[in-house]
Every structure is written in structure tokens, then in C-alpha cells.
Coordinates of C-alpha atoms and ligand atoms in Angstrom, one line a residue:
X1 CA 137.2 262.2 94.9
X2 CA 133.4 262.3 94.5
X3 CA 130.9 264.1 96.8
X4 CA 130.5 261.2 99.2
X5 CA 134.2 260.8 99.7
X6 CA 134.9 264.5 100.1
X7 CA 132.1 264.8 102.6
X8 CA 133.4 261.8 104.6
X9 CA 136.9 263.3 104.7
X10 CA 135.4 266.6 105.9
X11 CA 133.4 264.8 108.6
X12 CA 136.4 263.0 109.7
X13 CA 138.4 266.2 109.9
X14 CA 135.7 267.7 112.2
X15 CA 136.1 264.6 114.5
X16 CA 139.9 264.7 114.4
X17 CA 139.9 268.5 115.2
X18 CA 137.6 267.8 118.1
X19 CA 139.9 265.1 119.4
X20 CA 142.7 267.7 119.1
X21 CA 140.6 270.1 121.3
X22 CA 140.0 272.6 118.6
X23 CA 137.3 275.2 119.2
X24 CA 133.8 274.2 118.4
X25 CA 133.2 276.7 115.6
X26 CA 136.1 275.4 113.6
X27 CA 134.9 271.8 113.9
X28 CA 131.4 272.8 113.1
X29 CA 132.6 274.5 109.9
X30 CA 133.8 271.2 108.6
X31 CA 130.6 269.3 109.4
X32 CA 128.6 272.1 107.8
X33 CA 130.8 272.0 104.7
X34 CA 130.3 268.2 104.5
X35 CA 126.6 268.6 104.5
X36 CA 126.8 271.4 101.9
X37 CA 128.8 269.2 99.6
X38 CA 126.3 266.3 99.9
X39 CA 123.4 268.6 99.1
X40 CA 125.2 270.3 96.2
X41 CA 123.3 269.9 92.9
X42 CA 125.3 268.9 89.8
X43 CA 129.0 268.0 89.5
X44 CA 131.4 268.9 92.3
X45 CA 134.4 268.8 90.0
X46 CA 132.7 271.3 87.6
X47 CA 132.0 273.7 90.5
X48 CA 135.6 273.4 91.6
X49 CA 137.0 273.9 88.1
X50 CA 134.8 277.0 87.7
X51 CA 136.3 278.4 90.9
X52 CA 132.8 278.8 92.3
X53 CA 133.0 276.6 95.4
X54 CA 132.9 279.6 97.8
X55 CA 129.6 280.6 96.4
X56 CA 128.1 277.5 98.0
X57 CA 126.5 278.5 101.4
X58 CA 128.6 277.1 104.2
X59 CA 131.9 277.1 102.3
X60 CA 134.4 279.9 102.8
X61 CA 137.8 280.7 101.4
X62 CA 139.9 278.3 103.5
X63 CA 137.5 275.4 102.9
X64 CA 137.4 276.2 99.3
X65 CA 141.1 275.7 98.9
X66 CA 141.1 272.5 100.9
X67 CA 138.2 271.0 99.1
X68 CA 139.6 271.9 95.7
X69 CA 142.8 270.1 96.6
X70 CA 140.9 267.0 97.6
X71 CA 138.8 267.0 94.5
X72 CA 141.7 267.6 92.1
X73 CA 144.5 265.6 93.8
X74 CA 142.7 263.1 96.1
X75 CA 145.1 264.3 98.8
X76 CA 145.0 266.9 101.6
X77 CA 148.2 267.3 103.6
X78 CA 146.3 269.1 106.4
X79 CA 144.1 266.0 106.8
X80 CA 147.0 263.6 106.5
X81 CA 148.9 265.4 109.2
X82 CA 145.9 265.4 111.5
X83 CA 145.5 261.7 111.1
X84 CA 149.2 261.1 111.9
X85 CA 148.9 263.2 115.0
X86 CA 145.9 261.2 116.3
X87 CA 146.4 257.8 117.9
X88 CA 144.0 255.4 115.9
X89 CA 142.7 253.9 119.1
X90 CA 140.9 257.2 119.8
X91 CA 138.8 256.6 116.8
X92 CA 138.0 253.1 118.0
X93 CA 136.9 254.6 121.4
X94 CA 134.4 256.8 119.5
X95 CA 132.5 253.6 118.7
X96 CA 131.3 253.4 122.3
X97 CA 127.6 254.5 122.5
X98 CA 127.3 257.9 124.1
X99 CA 131.0 258.7 124.0
X100 CA 132.0 261.7 121.9
X101 CA 135.3 263.3 121.0
X102 CA 135.3 265.6 124.1
X103 CA 135.2 262.6 126.5
X104 CA 137.7 260.6 124.5
X105 CA 140.1 263.6 124.6
X106 CA 139.7 264.1 128.3
X107 CA 140.5 260.4 129.0
X108 CA 143.5 260.6 126.7
X109 CA 144.9 263.8 128.1
X110 CA 144.4 263.0 131.8
X111 CA 144.9 259.2 131.9
X112 CA 146.8 258.5 128.7
X113 CA 144.0 256.1 127.5
X114 CA 144.4 255.5 123.7
X115 CA 142.8 252.0 123.3
X116 CA 139.8 250.0 124.4
X117 CA 142.0 247.7 126.5
X118 CA 143.5 250.6 128.5
X119 CA 140.1 252.1 128.9
X120 CA 138.6 248.9 130.3
X121 CA 141.5 248.6 132.7
X122 CA 141.1 252.2 133.8
X123 CA 137.3 251.7 134.3
X124 CA 137.9 248.5 136.3
X125 CA 140.3 250.5 138.5
X126 CA 137.6 253.1 139.0
X127 CA 139.8 255.9 137.6
X128 CA 137.4 257.1 134.9
X129 CA 134.6 257.8 137.3
X130 CA 136.7 260.5 139.0
X131 CA 137.4 262.5 135.9
X132 CA 135.5 265.8 135.8
X133 CA 132.2 265.4 134.0
X134 CA 132.3 261.6 134.1
X135 CA 131.0 259.9 137.3
X136 CA 130.1 256.3 138.1
X137 CA 127.2 256.1 135.6
X138 CA 129.3 257.1 132.7
X139 CA 132.0 254.7 133.7
X140 CA 129.4 251.9 133.8
X141 CA 128.1 252.9 130.5
X142 CA 131.6 252.7 129.0
X143 CA 132.0 249.2 130.4
X144 CA 128.7 248.1 129.0
X145 CA 129.7 249.6 125.7
X146 CA 133.0 247.7 125.6
X147 CA 131.1 244.5 126.4
X148 CA 128.6 245.3 123.6
X149 CA 131.4 245.9 121.1
X150 CA 133.1 242.7 122.2
X151 CA 129.9 240.7 121.6
X152 CA 129.5 242.1 118.1
X153 CA 133.0 240.8 117.5
X154 CA 133.9 244.1 115.9
X155 CA 132.0 243.3 112.8
X156 CA 130.5 245.7 110.2
X157 CA 127.4 245.9 108.1
X158 CA 127.8 244.5 104.6
X159 CA 126.9 247.8 102.9
X160 CA 129.3 249.8 105.1
X161 CA 132.2 247.5 104.5
X162 CA 131.4 247.2 100.7
X163 CA 131.3 250.9 100.3
X164 CA 134.9 251.5 101.6
X165 CA 136.2 248.2 100.0
X166 CA 135.0 249.3 96.6
X167 CA 136.9 252.6 97.1
X168 CA 140.1 250.7 97.9
X169 CA 139.6 248.5 94.8
X170 CA 139.0 251.6 92.6
X171 CA 142.2 253.1 93.9
X172 CA 144.1 250.0 93.0
X173 CA 142.5 248.9 89.8
X174 CA 144.2 251.5 87.6
X175 CA 147.7 251.0 88.9
X176 CA 150.3 249.9 86.4
X177 CA 151.0 246.2 86.6
X178 CA 147.6 245.2 88.0
X179 CA 146.3 242.3 86.0
X180 CA 143.3 240.9 87.9
X181 CA 141.7 242.3 91.1
X182 CA 138.9 240.9 93.2
X183 CA 137.4 241.3 96.7
X184 CA 137.5 238.0 98.5
X185 CA 136.4 236.7 101.9
X186 CA 133.0 237.3 103.4
X187 CA 132.5 240.4 101.2
X188 CA 132.6 238.2 98.1
X189 CA 130.3 235.7 99.7
X190 CA 128.0 238.7 100.7
X191 CA 127.7 237.7 104.3
X192 CA 125.4 240.0 106.2
X193 CA 128.3 241.2 108.5
X194 CA 132.0 241.6 107.8
X195 CA 135.0 241.4 110.0
X196 CA 137.7 242.6 107.6
X197 CA 138.3 243.4 103.9
X198 CA 140.3 240.9 101.8
X199 CA 141.6 242.1 98.4
X200 CA 143.5 240.0 95.9
X201 CA 145.6 241.1 92.9
X202 CA 147.6 239.3 90.3
X203 CA 150.7 241.0 89.1
X204 CA 154.3 240.3 88.1
X205 CA 155.5 243.4 90.0
X206 CA 154.0 243.4 93.5
X207 CA 156.2 246.0 95.1
X208 CA 154.9 249.2 93.6
X209 CA 151.4 248.0 94.1
X210 CA 152.1 247.4 97.8
X211 CA 153.6 250.9 98.1
X212 CA 150.6 252.5 96.5
X213 CA 148.1 250.5 98.7
X214 CA 149.6 251.8 102.0
X215 CA 149.5 255.3 100.5
X216 CA 145.8 255.3 99.5
X217 CA 143.9 258.4 100.8
X218 CA 141.6 256.0 102.8
X219 CA 144.4 254.6 104.9
X220 CA 144.3 255.7 108.6
X221 CA 147.1 253.4 109.8
X222 CA 149.5 251.0 108.3
X223 CA 149.5 247.7 110.1
X224 CA 151.9 245.8 107.9
X225 CA 153.8 246.6 104.6
X226 CA 155.3 243.5 103.0
X227 CA 156.4 242.1 99.7
X228 CA 153.2 240.2 98.9
X229 CA 150.9 241.0 101.7
X230 CA 150.1 244.4 103.4
X231 CA 147.5 245.4 106.0
X232 CA 146.0 248.8 106.7
X233 CA 143.2 250.3 108.8
X234 CA 140.6 252.4 107.2
X235 CA 137.6 254.4 108.6
X236 CA 134.1 253.0 108.0
X237 CA 130.6 253.6 109.3
X238 CA 130.0 251.4 112.3
X239 CA 127.1 250.8 114.7
X240 CA 128.1 253.9 116.7
X241 CA 129.7 256.3 114.3
X242 CA 132.8 255.9 112.2
X243 CA 135.4 253.5 113.3
X244 CA 138.3 251.4 111.9
X245 CA 138.2 248.3 109.8
X246 CA 141.2 246.2 108.7
X247 CA 141.9 245.6 105.0
X248 CA 144.5 243.0 103.7
X249 CA 145.9 243.1 100.2
X250 CA 147.7 240.1 98.7
X251 CA 149.5 240.1 95.4
X252 CA 150.1 236.8 93.7
X253 CA 151.3 235.7 90.2
X254 CA 148.9 235.3 87.3
X255 CA 149.2 231.5 87.6
X256 CA 148.4 231.5 91.3
X257 CA 145.5 233.9 91.1
X258 CA 142.6 231.3 90.6
X259 CA 143.8 229.2 93.6
X260 CA 144.4 232.2 95.8
X261 CA 141.0 233.7 94.8
X262 CA 139.3 230.4 95.7
X263 CA 141.2 230.0 99.0
X264 CA 140.7 233.6 100.3
X265 CA 137.0 233.6 99.3
X266 CA 136.3 230.8 101.7
X267 CA 134.4 230.0 103.6
X268 CA 137.0 228.1 105.6
X269 CA 134.5 225.2 105.9
X270 CA 133.9 225.2 102.1
X271 CA 137.7 225.1 101.6
X272 CA 138.2 222.2 103.9
X273 CA 135.5 220.1 102.1
X274 CA 136.9 221.0 98.7
X275 CA 140.4 220.1 99.8
X276 CA 139.2 216.7 101.0
X277 CA 137.6 216.1 97.6
X278 CA 140.9 217.0 95.9
X279 CA 142.6 214.4 98.2
X280 CA 140.2 211.8 96.9
X281 CA 141.5 212.6 93.5
X282 CA 145.1 212.2 94.7
X283 CA 145.5 215.9 94.4
X284 CA 146.7 218.6 96.8
X285 CA 144.8 221.9 96.9
X286 CA 146.0 225.1 98.6
X287 CA 146.2 228.8 97.9
X288 CA 149.0 228.3 95.3
X289 CA 148.0 225.3 93.2
X290 CA 146.1 222.1 92.6
X291 CA 148.8 219.5 92.1
X292 CA 149.4 215.7 91.9
X293 CA 152.6 213.9 92.9
X294 CA 154.2 214.7 89.5
X295 CA 152.7 217.8 88.1
X296 CA 150.1 220.5 88.8
X297 CA 146.8 221.0 87.1
X298 CA 146.6 224.2 85.0
X299 CA 143.6 226.4 86.0
X300 CA 143.1 229.7 84.3
X301 CA 139.9 230.6 86.1
X302 CA 138.4 229.6 89.4
X303 CA 135.8 227.5 87.6
X304 CA 138.6 225.3 86.2
X305 CA 139.5 224.2 89.8
X306 CA 135.9 223.0 90.3
X307 CA 135.9 221.4 86.8
X308 CA 139.1 219.5 87.6
X309 CA 137.3 218.0 90.5
X310 CA 134.2 217.1 88.4
X311 CA 132.2 219.8 90.0
X312 CA 129.9 222.5 88.5
X313 CA 131.0 226.0 89.3
X314 CA 129.8 227.1 92.8
X315 CA 128.8 230.8 93.1
X316 CA 130.6 232.5 96.1
X317 CA 127.4 233.1 98.0
X318 CA 126.8 229.4 98.2
X319 CA 130.2 228.5 99.6
X320 CA 129.2 227.9 103.2
X321 CA 129.5 224.1 103.3
X322 CA 125.8 223.5 103.5
X323 CA 125.7 220.8 100.8
X324 CA 126.9 222.8 97.8
X325 CA 129.8 220.5 96.9
X326 CA 127.5 217.4 96.8
X327 CA 125.0 219.3 94.7
X328 CA 127.7 220.5 92.3
X329 CA 128.9 216.9 92.0
X330 CA 125.4 215.7 91.2
X331 CA 124.9 218.7 88.7
X332 CA 122.0 219.8 90.9
X333 CA 123.0 223.3 91.8
X334 CA 120.3 225.9 91.5
X335 CA 120.4 228.7 88.9
X336 CA 120.6 231.6 91.3
X337 CA 118.4 234.6 91.1
X338 CA 120.2 237.8 89.9
X339 CA 119.5 241.4 90.7
X340 CA 118.3 242.0 87.1
X341 CA 115.5 239.4 87.6
X342 CA 113.6 241.8 89.9
X343 CA 110.8 243.5 88.1
X344 CA 109.8 245.7 91.1
X345 CA 109.4 245.7 94.8
X346 CA 106.9 246.0 97.6
X347 CA 107.2 247.6 101.1
X348 CA 108.2 251.2 100.3
X349 CA 107.4 254.3 102.5
X350 CA 106.6 257.8 101.4
X351 CA 106.0 261.2 103.0
X352 CA 102.5 259.9 103.8
X353 CA 104.1 258.2 106.8
X354 CA 107.8 258.3 107.7
X355 CA 109.4 258.3 104.2
X356 CA 111.2 261.3 102.7
X357 CA 109.9 261.2 99.1
X358 CA 106.5 261.6 97.5
X359 CA 104.5 258.8 95.8
X360 CA 105.5 260.2 92.4
X361 CA 109.2 260.6 93.3
X362 CA 109.3 257.0 94.5
X363 CA 107.6 255.8 91.3
X364 CA 110.0 257.7 89.0
X365 CA 113.0 256.4 90.9
X366 CA 111.7 252.9 90.6
X367 CA 111.3 253.4 86.8
X368 CA 114.9 254.7 86.6
X369 CA 116.1 251.4 88.1
X370 CA 114.2 249.5 85.4
X371 CA 111.4 248.5 87.7
X372 CA 107.9 248.1 86.1
X373 CA 106.0 248.6 89.4
X374 CA 106.5 249.7 93.0
X375 CA 104.4 248.6 96.0
X376 CA 103.6 251.4 98.4
X377 CA 103.3 250.3 102.0
X378 CA 103.1 253.2 104.5
X379 CA 102.6 252.6 108.2
X380 CA 99.2 251.9 109.8
X381 CA 97.2 254.0 112.2
X382 CA 98.5 252.9 115.6
X383 CA 102.2 253.6 114.7
X384 CA 102.0 257.2 115.7
X385 CA 105.8 257.7 115.9
X386 CA 105.9 256.9 112.2
X387 CA 102.9 259.0 111.3
X388 CA 100.8 256.0 110.5
X389 CA 97.7 256.4 108.3
X390 CA 94.1 256.4 109.6
X391 CA 91.5 254.7 107.3
X392 CA 90.5 258.2 106.2
X393 CA 94.0 259.1 105.1
X394 CA 94.3 255.6 103.5
X395 CA 91.4 256.5 101.2
X396 CA 93.0 259.8 100.3
X397 CA 96.3 258.1 99.5
X398 CA 94.6 255.5 97.4
X399 CA 92.8 258.2 95.4
X400 CA 96.2 259.9 94.8
X401 CA 97.7 256.6 93.7
X402 CA 94.8 255.9 91.3
X403 CA 95.3 259.4 89.8
X404 CA 99.1 258.9 89.5
X405 CA 98.7 255.6 87.8
X406 CA 96.6 257.2 85.1
X407 CA 99.4 259.7 84.5
X408 CA 102.6 257.6 85.0
X409 CA 104.1 255.9 82.0
X410 CA 106.2 252.7 82.2
X411 CA 105.7 252.2 85.9
X412 CA 102.7 251.6 88.1
X413 CA 102.1 251.8 91.8
X414 CA 100.4 249.0 93.8
X415 CA 98.4 250.1 96.8
X416 CA 99.5 248.5 100.0
X417 CA 100.1 249.0 103.7
X418 CA 102.6 248.0 106.2
X419 CA 100.0 247.0 108.7
X420 CA 101.0 246.6 112.4
X421 CA 100.4 243.3 114.0
X422 CA 98.9 244.3 117.4
X423 CA 100.2 242.6 120.6
X424 CA 97.3 240.1 120.5
X425 CA 97.8 239.3 116.8
X426 CA 94.9 241.3 115.5
X427 CA 95.6 243.7 112.6
X428 CA 95.7 247.5 112.9
X429 CA 92.9 248.0 110.3
X430 CA 89.4 246.6 110.1
X431 CA 88.6 244.1 107.3
X432 CA 86.9 246.7 105.1
X433 CA 90.0 248.9 105.1
X434 CA 92.3 245.9 104.6
X435 CA 90.2 244.8 101.6
X436 CA 90.8 248.2 99.9
X437 CA 94.5 247.5 99.4
X438 CA 96.1 245.6 96.5
X439 CA 98.2 243.8 99.1
X440 CA 99.1 243.9 102.8
X441 CA 102.5 243.6 104.5
X442 CA 102.0 242.6 108.2
X443 CA 104.8 243.6 110.6
X444 CA 105.6 243.7 114.3
X445 CA 106.9 247.1 115.5
X446 CA 105.9 247.1 119.2
X447 CA 105.9 244.9 122.3
X448 CA 109.1 243.0 121.5
X449 CA 109.3 241.5 125.0
X450 CA 106.6 238.9 124.7
X451 CA 107.5 235.3 125.6
X452 CA 108.3 233.1 122.6
X453 CA 105.0 231.4 122.8
X454 CA 103.1 234.7 122.9
X455 CA 105.1 236.2 120.0
X456 CA 104.6 233.0 118.0
X457 CA 100.9 233.0 118.6
X458 CA 100.7 236.7 117.7
X459 CA 102.5 236.3 114.3
X460 CA 100.7 233.0 113.5
X461 CA 97.4 234.8 113.8
X462 CA 98.5 237.5 111.4
X463 CA 100.0 235.0 108.9
X464 CA 96.8 233.0 108.9
X465 CA 94.6 236.1 108.2
X466 CA 93.2 235.9 104.6
X467 CA 93.9 239.6 103.9
X468 CA 97.6 239.4 104.8
X469 CA 99.7 239.0 101.6
X470 CA 103.2 238.9 103.1
X471 CA 104.9 239.0 106.5
X472 CA 107.4 241.9 106.9
X473 CA 110.8 241.6 108.6
X474 CA 110.1 238.3 110.4
X475 CA 112.2 238.7 113.5
X476 CA 112.6 242.5 113.9
X477 CA 116.4 242.2 114.3
X478 CA 118.7 245.2 113.7
X479 CA 122.1 243.8 112.7
X480 CA 124.8 244.6 115.3
X481 CA 122.3 246.6 117.3
X482 CA 119.4 244.5 118.5
X483 CA 118.7 240.8 118.4
X484 CA 115.3 239.7 116.9
X485 CA 112.4 238.9 119.2
X486 CA 112.0 235.3 120.3
X487 CA 109.8 233.5 117.9
X488 CA 109.3 230.0 116.6
X489 CA 110.2 230.6 113.0
X490 CA 109.6 227.0 111.9
X491 CA 106.0 227.3 113.0
X492 CA 105.6 230.6 111.3
X493 CA 107.1 229.3 108.0
X494 CA 104.8 226.2 108.1
X495 CA 101.8 228.4 108.6
X496 CA 102.9 230.7 105.8
X497 CA 103.1 227.7 103.5
X498 CA 99.7 226.4 104.6
X499 CA 98.0 229.7 104.0
X500 CA 99.9 230.8 100.9
X501 CA 101.2 233.9 102.8
X502 CA 104.5 235.1 101.4
X503 CA 107.5 236.0 103.7
X504 CA 109.6 239.1 103.0
X505 CA 113.4 239.2 102.7
X506 CA 113.8 242.6 104.1
X507 CA 116.7 243.8 102.0
X508 CA 117.7 246.8 104.1
X509 CA 121.3 246.1 105.1
X510 CA 120.5 246.8 108.7
X511 CA 118.0 244.0 108.8
X512 CA 118.5 241.3 106.1
X513 CA 115.6 239.5 107.8
X514 CA 114.5 236.7 107.0
X515 CA 118.1 235.5 107.2
X516 CA 119.5 233.2 104.5
X517 CA 119.4 230.1 106.7
X518 CA 115.7 230.4 107.3
X519 CA 115.1 231.5 103.6
X520 CA 116.6 228.1 102.6
X521 CA 114.2 226.4 105.0
X522 CA 111.3 228.5 103.8
X523 CA 111.9 227.4 100.2
X524 CA 112.0 223.7 101.4
X525 CA 108.6 224.2 103.1
X526 CA 107.1 225.7 99.9
X527 CA 106.9 229.3 101.1
X528 CA 107.1 232.0 98.4
X529 CA 109.6 234.8 99.2
X530 CA 109.5 238.5 98.2
X531 CA 112.5 240.8 98.2
X532 CA 111.6 244.2 99.7
X533 CA 113.8 247.3 100.2
X534 CA 111.8 248.8 103.1
X535 CA 112.8 252.0 101.4
X536 CA 112.2 255.3 103.2
X537 CA 113.9 257.4 100.5
X538 CA 114.3 257.2 96.7
X539 CA 117.9 256.1 97.1
X540 CA 116.9 253.1 99.2
X541 CA 114.8 251.3 96.5
X542 CA 118.1 249.9 95.1
X543 CA 118.9 248.3 98.4
X544 CA 117.0 245.3 97.0
X545 CA 120.4 244.0 95.7
X546 CA 121.3 243.1 99.3
X547 CA 118.1 241.1 99.4
X548 CA 119.1 239.3 96.3
X549 CA 122.4 238.4 98.0
X550 CA 120.5 236.9 100.9
X551 CA 118.3 235.0 98.4
X552 CA 121.5 233.7 96.6
X553 CA 123.0 232.6 99.8
X554 CA 119.7 230.7 100.4
X555 CA 120.0 229.0 96.9
X556 CA 116.9 230.7 95.6
X557 CA 116.1 230.8 91.9
X558 CA 114.1 233.4 90.1
X559 CA 110.9 231.4 90.4
X560 CA 111.1 231.3 94.2
X561 CA 110.7 235.0 94.4
X562 CA 107.4 236.8 93.8
X563 CA 108.7 240.1 92.5
X564 CA 110.4 238.6 89.4
X565 CA 107.2 238.5 87.4
X566 CA 105.5 240.9 85.0
X567 CA 103.1 243.4 86.5
X568 CA 100.2 241.7 84.9
X569 CA 101.1 238.3 86.5
X570 CA 101.6 240.1 89.9
X571 CA 98.3 241.8 89.5
X572 CA 96.5 238.6 88.6
X573 CA 97.9 236.8 91.7
X574 CA 97.2 239.6 94.1
X575 CA 93.6 239.8 92.8
X576 CA 93.2 236.1 93.2
X577 CA 94.5 236.3 96.7
X578 CA 91.9 238.9 97.6
X579 CA 88.9 236.7 96.4
Ligands
DGT601 P1 135.1 237.6 108.1 O1 136.4 238.3 107.7 O2 135.1 237.1 109.5 O3 133.9 238.4 107.8 O4 135.0 236.3 107.2 P2 136.0 235.7 106.1 O5 135.4 234.5 105.5 O6 136.4 236.8 105.2 O7 137.3 235.2 106.9 P3 138.8 235.7 107.0 O8 139.0 237.1 106.6 O9 139.3 235.3 108.3 O10 139.5 234.8 105.9 C1 139.3 235.0 104.5 C2 139.3 233.6 103.9 O11 140.5 233.0 104.0 C3 138.3 232.7 104.5 O12 137.0 232.8 104.0 C4 138.9 231.3 104.1 C5 140.4 231.6 104.1 N1 140.9 231.1 105.4 C6 141.3 231.8 106.4 N2 141.8 231.0 107.4 C7 141.7 229.7 106.9 C8 142.1 228.5 107.4 O13 142.6 228.3 108.5 N3 141.9 227.4 106.6 C9 141.3 227.5 105.4 N4 141.1 226.4 104.6 N5 141.0 228.7 104.9 C10 141.2 229.8 105.6
CA602 CA1 137.5 238.8 105.8
ZN603 ZN1 108.5 247.8 109.3

């Protein structure tokens, strides 16, 4: 196990112990150890091998033994016993906003509540309000929380689901008898939210693979354990702490693999249209085969299925039944942008406002990713909560960037700002300050409750401002937490096209805003898009890959995205825009 995995297990132990009613100090010791592991410099396995784990502050003799076991064997009986002792529903209840392990334990001990369903019934019967330390307000908060979770349909952020799904795949890949392995479903299509994890394997011997799957260290509960299909629950970061996600594994034969891969990748709507096309060819298509009345068509790869139907290969991100099959038949599919096409990114924060890294640290991390430039865009003066820059601090920061650019090799910083769009549509800096930047990202961060007409007028004014280079996170949505503000995006995109203002694909997996549907529309209207990480730490610059996924779902090519060009070309266009 690596540091992240070990830390996640330790955090979970802390939660499980709290659910067991363990004393606070023992629980805290595990949380503290989790943080210590995350902050550890260098390799965890080397520290363990050297027997020096107890020299790390926050890790004593007991924890040393447990962590060593985890690192060397991937297992910890203590943790597995704890999981077995805890009803999985209790972890689900922890997803309710404002409900911690203590309250969950009280409800379990006193009312036998171990699922959201039972909890809802108990609240409706007014039983929860009478528990010590609860009351009518808490009971109402729980009911609101259950309604909220219901609305979200128990979905998860793409990055959270992908993180645990890749761990499962890593745990399976090396097993004997595994020939091919792929993630399917919404994960393979890179939808912005995910309901469950679908994994597909080809093998001649499914049984041992199934047995290994349900015994993976990430498994919290076994839902089903069959010959060719098994289901488990595993813990994942959710909107309100860790909770459970379902993962299905199917094992098929080598021959069936391309058909199963195609079927379980979906979307369902894409499958239906593809199947209809097969029918027009007198063929039957399902998860096992593509077959005529007499014999089946041999397909080694997924692409062969499309080829047999006279279609160009359709990338998974495009399989949403929005015209991709017609385009594939007419050989008019786009050549989708790839992560390696990005040459840099704009919209990054530093310690000058609410970021955690310095200008230089951000620049060096960008260079490590192979980026040729990075656009700095700290917050503007009125955003006090995020330590927004006054014009005076802007001048100082720009002098720092100029000095750094003289020193830095292989990467350059562009001077920008994430300038607030004030409630009336004016910008948060005067024109002179605005003119001092290489580029300006304009964003809404306050007054979300305007009417749609007011919000549209506000953003239209900013998008039409000659100093604004690009519009940041166009709707302000936070996935699974907050809907975007009401705004007429069609009008905004038309204005952006008219004024040559770019629109950002905010690649942070909590936003993915502009969404792929509007991105597709933006391209049709002639709007240039720019993929920005909205990074507040060095590790977040690489979040741009999620923005590339949105762009691919929107059929965008390299040329549709601004930050795929050389720094010289970028500089030239930014300069032209300022004249
Ligand atoms: P999700 O899990 O809601 O994030 O989205 P998906 O697309 O992963 O959906 P899921 O897990 O229910 O099913 C995985 C794939 O299986 C889906 O993308 C297409 C295929 N599939 C599921 N049910 C049906 C069906 O009734 N008909 C067809 N043609 N395909 C289906
Ligand atoms: Ca799925
Ligand atoms: Zn912002």
C-alpha cells in the first residue's frame, strides 16, 4: 500500500473506532497518524523496512506495528475485524451533513437504526428528536440531509470514483489468469458524476479471480459473489465524508471481451442506436456477440465491432447518442484533443491570495508536467475571504513575476487575475490595473441569488468588456453540492463569440463548468475554449486532465482549445487582444 492508501485506512479506523464508542484519544491517535503518513517525506516502505517508523512524530509502538503490516502485506486483521463488526449502513449514515460518528452510534445503540431507510422512518415517527443531544432541529436536519442525498441519486465525483476504481483494477491486474482488464460504464466515458464502478476482465478461469476480488483490502461489504459476476461495496470520498460505492466485476471469455466491453461501457442510449444499426445489417448485437442467422462476426477489439458496421471507431467519451453514430458512418468524427496536447494552463492561485504554493513552486510544478507556461490568476481586491489583491499588491506581484521569468528556465509565467464580476457587472479593478495584466479571467463569486435576467445582464457586461480575456467557471456550480446560478448561457456564449472572449472549462472535478453539453454548443457558435485547473496547490495543476475529458465529451479538437499552442503564439494573441 502507498501513503494515500495507508492514510485512508487509518482515517477509516478512526471513524470505525468512534462508531464502536472507543475513547476519543485512541481515535485521535489514528487520525494523527494518517496525517503524519501523508506528510512523510520520502518512501514509506523504506522507512518501514529500516524499522524507523516510530521515529515519525505522531506514531508510537502500536501504530508502528499496524502500519508496518499494512505496508508489507496490504492487510491488517485489526482493521478487517473492525469492519466486520460495523454494519455498513452506519457508514452511509455518516454522509448526512452535520452527523458524526457519535450521533450515528447513539441512534444505533438506542433505536437500532443501521440504514437511511430506518432513519427516515424513525425521524418521521418523531423518535430521533427525543434522543439525548438531538432535538427537533437535528431531526429536521437529518430529514433534509436524507432528501439531499436522494436528490443527488447517491452519485460520486469522477475523481473520487476513479481513485478507488484504479486501486481495485491495480489489485486485480496482476492476478494469474487475467488477460484483459478495463473500467467500463460512466467511468470509461468520463461522466462528471458516477453511480457505480464497472470492471470487466477476460479470463479462462473466472473463479479464482472472483475469490480474489471479494477479498481485496478495499472491500467493505460483499454484495454478491458469483461465477462470472460479483459485487462489493467499497469506501470512497463523498460529498459529506467517506461513504460507500458499489463496484461490479464481470469476467468473460477472451472472445466475448470486445462485445462485453462495448456493452458495459454504454451509454445505454448509444448501445440502443448501435444495436439498431446492427439490425439493419441483419445482425444481432449484445454483450456476447455480433451475429448473423448463420454465424457470428469475429471481433478481436472493440474497434472491429464498429468496423463491421461500417463505422469509424467512436471514443468512449462520445458515446452519449448525440449524433456520434451518424458522424462515424459519414467519417466525420473529430480527432479529439488529448491531455498531452495541453502546453500550459491559466487560472492558478498562489499564496498571494488563497493558494498554498508560491509563484515559483507553481511554475516548477507546471514544468514538471511538461508545461511550457502557467497563467497566474489570483483573486481580486473585493474578495476579502480569499485574500484578494489590491492594485498595489498586484503591482508587487507583477514585479515578482517579471523577476522570476528572468530566472526560470523552460517555463514562463503569464500575469493574470481572476477578477470578480461585481453584482452590477462592473469589474473589480479599474481599467488601468486591468491593462497591466497579460490576461484577465472574469468570474462570479458573490450574489448568486440574482434573477436569471439580472445574472445574465451582469455576466454579459463582463464578457463584452474589452479587457476580459476569458470567463471563469460560467455557472458557479459545485457538483453534488450546489446548483449553478440561473443564467441564460446561450446569450452568454453568443456574446462571447461576438467579442472574441474565451470561455473556461474549469477542470476542477468539483466544478467541470462549462459542462460538456454547453461546450459542444460553444464550439458550434465559434467560441474558443480554454482548459483551466483552478489550482490552489501544486498538485492541482494536473487536474486539467479532467477538463480534457469534458472537452472530449464535447467533441473538441486540439484547435478548439486555446492552451494547446506554443507560448509564443499564446503571447502573440494575448498581446493582440490587449490592443
Ligand atoms: P452510472 O453507473 O449511472 O454512472 O452510469 P453507467 O453508464 O455506468 O450505467 P450502469 O452502471 O447502470 O450500466 C453500465 C453500462 O451497462 C451502461 O452504460 C450500458 C449498459 N447497460 C446497462 N443497462 C442496460 C440496458 O438496459 N440496455 C442496454 N443496452 N445497455 C445497458
Ligand atoms: Ca456504472
Ligand atoms: Zn473562481
